[in-house]
Amino acid sequence: MSTVTRTLPTSAMSLAEPPAITPALQHSFRAILFDWDGTAVVDREEDATALIGIVEALLRLDVWAAVVTGTNFGNIDRQLCRHIAPAWRRRLLVCVNRGSEVYGFDRQGTSSRRYLRVATPAEEQALTATADAVRDQLVARTGLEIRVVYDRLNRRKIDLIPLPAWADPPKARLGELLAAVEGRLRGAGLPGGLGEAVTLAERLAREHGLPDARCTTDVKHIEIGLTDKSDAMAWLRRELLAPEGIVWRDVLIGGDEFGPIAGFAGSDDLLRGNDEAVVVSVGPEPNGVPSGVIHLGGGPIQFRTLLADQVWRQALPRRDQRPPSASRIADIAADRSPRRAAWRMEDAGEAYQTLSEHDRESRFTVSNGFLGVRGSREQPTVASQPRTYLAGLFNTPSGEHPIPAPLSAPNWLRLQVTMDGVPLPLDPAQGVYLRTLDYAHGTLVTEWRLEDPTGRGIRLRALRFVSLADRTLAVQIVRIEVAQPVWLALDTSLEPPDDRLLPVRAASVGTEPESATWRTADGTGQLAVAIVATLRCGGETIPDDPCREPFRHRWGWVATPDRPVTFTRVVAAVRDRAEAATTDPGDTARAALRRARRRGPVRLLAAHARAWAARWAESDIAVAGDDRSQAALRFAIYHLVSAANPDDPRVSIGARALTGDSYLGHVFWDTEIFLLPFYIFTWPDAARALLMYRYHTLTAARAKATRLGYRGALYAWESARTGEEATPPFVIGPDGRVIPIRCGTDEQHISADIAYAVWQYWQATDDSVFLQVAGAEILLETARFWSSRSGLEADGRYHIRGVIGPDEYHEGVDDNAFTNGMAIWNLERGLEVATLLRDRWPERWTALRDQLALSPDELARWRDVADRLVTGVDAAGGLIEQFAGFFALESVDLRAFIPWVAAPDVVLGTERTRRSQVVKQADVVMLLALLWDRFPPAVREANFRYYEPRTGHGSSLSPAIHALVAARLGDLPLAERFFAQAAAIDLDDTTGDAAGGVHIATLGGLWQAAVLGFAGLQLAPDGLRFDPRLPDRWDTLRFPVQWRGRHVRIEIRRIAATLTANITLVRGSALIVYLGTRTHRLARGQSWTCRRESGAPQWQEEAQ
Amino acid sequence: MTTHPVVLVALDGSPAAATALPIARTIAAQLGAETAILHVTAAPVSEHDVRQYLQLKQAGAMESDLHLRVGDPATMIVQAANEATVALVVLTTHGRTIEQGRHLGRVAESIIAAATQPILLVRPEATTTPMHHTEEVRRLLLPLGGAPATMAALHPVGALAAQLDASVDLLYVASHDQDRPAEIGGIAAPRYVDQPQHEWPHWASEVIERVHIADTEWPATVPLRVYLAQGESGAAINDFAATHKHDAIIMVRHGRAGPGLMSLLHAALEAAPCPVLLVGGAQHEHLPEASPSRIAELGERGHVT
């Protein structure tokens, strides 16, 4: 069996690495016009399944595809058209018979001929007479057998080499064919060879009354016809491009014969309709290509790769060809076309729902990992909770139980519009308020339309973003339009700050830019804000009225319908740690703002949009067939990208990211276990910064371990700025009783969780600098903690007693399986990194060993603890007891409580929950997810089936992990159900769950469910392992991942009962990829495709 | 009756009904209102006889307190209750007789369905504790489902609580007999409690925020607290009220006293440890059991409160 995996020719290498390919190809084309034989397929017998899938994907993405070929429609239909789903054929055109016919499809997918060049009887006679004359003259001069093929529409073919050996020569043998034909003709007395024969045909055509005959050659034949591919191109220009408004620069033309053959232009040269179109050749082109044609080579494989790249680009937000203006971005956000539907979230069409306003503000947050601005209205209502969070800005109140809490910068978005002296009402019930979050560009566009009591209308369209290109900057651009002349006034201000922010340097009126600096009440941080606000109309700045208050501006003007005005406010916000401050952060803010002013809001927006496009290119997941899942994943990835800042290694991501007040911005194990996989595989710089936060808080972790009587590093269950334990010691429960909170001391698995993330990052990135500088120390110190935490008892085993596992319904338990399992793993990695350092970086090892006072005896104890720590695994059945005594607890049939009316421990009561086998969230199941390969398949299955029915999912962290594990086990209906449950947590408007911020860990879990679950991605020592399975409703799953500098794209597609997996290495050196039991060394530029029929146990490499 | 605010208490001469009077007078004092005692008879009787019959002297009632009406008790009480000056109607859940297995008399049920003013339902069986006779109504318990419509109907609760100088405890009951809100803007008892130390404070504050969003005129002087209980709704409410010593349980008729409210009311009245205060306007056309013919029928059968 042959394989689709081919090493591309050297000349094609650049293609498969999009960032390195010709810039002209880094474009989302709206129409792709291409030759068939030799370009799209090797020959007409080839199984075109791979091509079909790619073409269909393009059609689904609104791209027009046109085949331009000399063959007939039946051949193209047989190989391509009939295999494409009828609903998507509408944008497919087939130009056949060398420009004489065009076929298209209606909405039902039925084909019809759109164009036919009808030859007159005289033309038919002239064609035949010309062909016969050419044949006769050639035979007369050479004595060779020359044949005429008559049965072609509007043309005749003269076979110059009708020999069995050359009956159907493949394009790949073009060079040999040329030599054979030339040798044949010249050797028989035609010294000019093929060129002379074509010249003869042209002359005879004119003599037979065909002055405009199209004489071409494919080397084997001379063709004399009434039309050629240029006629097809003319039709396409007239009937497709012009009506659809497609410009040539949005057209990609593909062929394999542009260069000259025997002195004549290649047949595909006729496809070159316009110099602005991008033209590529995948043919061998032995004589080179004309100027303007990009020669890729590589044949149909390369062409498919090119098309696949287009699918990828089409699915991404369109990269604008010119810097996007604010109004253009706003238009994109407001674009209601289905093409954009998956790239936005909107309130449109609904009445303004005040009671769900907090949820919406959370969901519509714009954030860049440093600044997080909730999606609050520009004119706050009673329901508004406007916040601008700065990552790492906390204040800790004094008192017996000081718990750090995040601070918000003053609200800088506020606007007040007055119409003819009457302030616009703030009643949310009035007017139309629309809010659209544009995931692609990371912008929030709001629109407010209303009329005053006399019927005068006004529209405010506001765009806001926090720059992903310069994280200190936030921008608001508001366009104000009126329906009739009216006197308008615009008041803007900066709301007073939180009273936990104390002024350091107050703003002075009239300075440019205005700025102010505050310090936190606890003295640990400073915040500076600088603002510039302008109002422009028709390119001119409208001066504001003098105001005596800093940051307050007022403009008044006569507004007319033909003169809309644009208000722009650019804010620079800077946070500094007071203890580290050497300069006034106000200076930094003002400098940032001056830079921003020089660039102007349009360029700021363009840079921001480019930064988002780059992130989407590295992280988007495309799902076809299930719009809800697609929407959930885009929402998840949008917030995951928004949450991280690769430039600040001293902050991490709180449980609600920068989207809401809840959880006080505190950092939990969520970051390492639920979020890190996304960053490790799509944004390693962000992953490293997050892990460096743990390195910088190692001192606090050591102090906590010491305080509790242990050694090494025990990380805070909740941490904020410093890494010190920030867990509240108690809470007033919903029944009014005081609930002691023991997580701050007893939920210790977080140390192993962080070690796990460090190791995963190291394995996935090979970032040896990080490992030496920070990672190794974390691994060693956490291993040391587990060694000191474990006690050897009379049974000859080590035990860890009195902990809380992920299942927090059961506190103070002994030998929690998750904790112990992760501790063992942590100890082993500690030993492994010690060996690794000793072998590869002995100087660093020596320094670290001395610094940590690590002795051989201590390392030996780690080994002993790892070997003899209780695991809870039943040797016979493989069932893992979640903690000592779990199996003896009351078994509760949780099905009786579905649908849950509240969290399980509320419904069942705390005491009964504690005495029963009701599990709060994935615990043993989480252990399976993290340490998958350590458990045999039967053990995974048995434990999942045991614990899944016992899990009440009282934590939002639980459903996505169950989706992941169920998917890996192949229980796709269950996986799909858990996936939907996780997706609903932040998107459901009826529960209030998202009011305090989005559940960023759940969103990370959704990414994991899709990539680690359905696609089955796992790290292998030498590459990546996949084990794909798709839910019933998913037709396609497509995503990129990175591994040690390589950029890999994966597409899993289902066509009927066949699952196809295509893996492409687009950047970086070769790696090994595993697909089920198959293994392949994937070189740069290569694509590897395998398929699995439904029910088949193994993947098969795709046949050619 | 009078142009001053009035707390109307209906008495039928039964010992059960008499238990409403001290509470009515306490609340009237809190509201700065007068107490009006209403007695309905089938035929005209002398005021003196009624005073003796009702033992008003022993109860310390002033002469001006008594108002007599002739006719159908339910109709007459509703008519009196709907007068503009009536701030609150106080009834016992039943009078002399009550059908086996019921916790709300037919007359009381009819009044609940038809009266537009707040009604305080006093359960005679729950008035043995001195609190209900002597202590002021300062702590109100308001069961809440989290549906936006419920939130939007809380205005009369805030207004009455402010007049009483009382606090309001909002109680969610996680119960299979109560639907979770399914409308946009609803806030349910949390399905996910990742970390109770953060989830509960946030949830409680979000519920309170939503009350203030739904009723922007919620009095600043009325403190709100939020609680969550679980179990069968009526029992859970009663248990919570008993444990936390609430002075009244509030039930909101937001536009209609539909089957949900009535069934919850019946459930609560089965063992309510304190009076139940019904606020919000009722629209009796929605309630078959409150039709005029039904009221007339009940009157003819001689049922009084």
Coordinates of N, CA and C in Angstrom, one line a residue, chain A residues 63 68 125 135 146 181 229 253 319 389 395 397 420-421 543 586 685 693 709 785 804 839 903 944 970 1002 1072 1084:
Chain A
V63 N -15.6 30.3 0.4 CA -14.6 30.5 -0.7 C -15.2 29.9 -2.0
V68 N -10.6 24.6 -13.7 CA -10.4 25.1 -15.1 C -9.6 24.0 -15.8
Q125 N -16.5 22.1 -39.4 CA -15.9 21.6 -40.6 C -14.4 22.1 -40.7
R135 N -2.3 16.7 -39.8 CA -1.9 15.3 -39.8 C -1.3 14.9 -41.2
I146 N 0.5 9.5 -37.4 CA 0.0 10.7 -36.6 C -1.5 10.5 -36.7
V181 N 8.9 12.9 -28.0 CA 8.2 13.5 -29.1 C 9.2 14.3 -30.0
K229 N -8.4 28.0 -22.2 CA -8.6 28.3 -20.8 C -8.8 29.8 -20.6
I253 N -4.6 31.4 -8.2 CA -4.7 30.6 -9.4 C -3.6 29.5 -9.3
R319 N -7.3 38.4 7.9 CA -6.2 39.4 8.1 C -6.4 40.5 7.1
Y389 N -9.4 45.9 36.0 CA -8.4 45.2 36.9 C -7.0 45.3 36.4
N395 N -4.8 44.7 47.5 CA -4.7 45.3 48.8 C -5.1 44.3 49.9
P397 N -6.3 44.2 53.6 CA -6.7 45.0 54.8 C -6.1 44.5 56.0
D420 N -29.5 69.0 23.5 CA -30.2 70.3 23.7 C -30.5 70.5 25.2
G421 N -29.4 70.3 26.0 CA -29.5 70.5 27.4 C -30.1 69.5 28.3
P543 N -12.2 71.7 20.1 CA -11.7 72.0 21.5 C -12.7 71.8 22.6
G586 N 3.8 57.1 37.4 CA 3.1 58.1 36.5 C 4.0 58.5 35.4
D685 N 5.4 30.9 25.8 CA 6.0 32.1 26.6 C 5.0 32.4 27.7
Y693 N 6.0 32.7 38.0 CA 5.3 33.2 39.2 C 5.4 32.2 40.4
G709 N 5.5 22.5 59.9 CA 6.4 21.4 60.4 C 7.0 20.5 59.3
F785 N 9.2 18.3 50.0 CA 8.0 18.4 50.8 C 7.3 17.1 51.0
I804 N -6.8 17.0 52.3 CA -8.0 17.2 51.5 C -7.5 17.0 50.1
D839 N 23.9 15.1 35.1 CA 24.5 14.6 33.8 C 24.7 15.7 32.8
A903 N -25.9 22.7 44.7 CA -24.7 21.8 44.8 C -25.0 20.6 45.7
F944 N -13.0 4.8 36.2 CA -13.9 5.8 35.7 C -15.4 5.3 35.8
G970 N -13.5 6.5 24.9 CA -14.3 6.2 23.8 C -15.8 6.3 24.1
T1002 N -12.6 26.2 33.9 CA -13.5 25.5 33.1 C -13.3 25.7 31.7
I1072 N 8.4 12.9 15.8 CA 7.6 11.6 15.7 C 6.2 11.9 16.1
R1084 N 9.6 18.5 8.3 CA 9.1 19.9 8.1 C 8.4 19.9 6.7

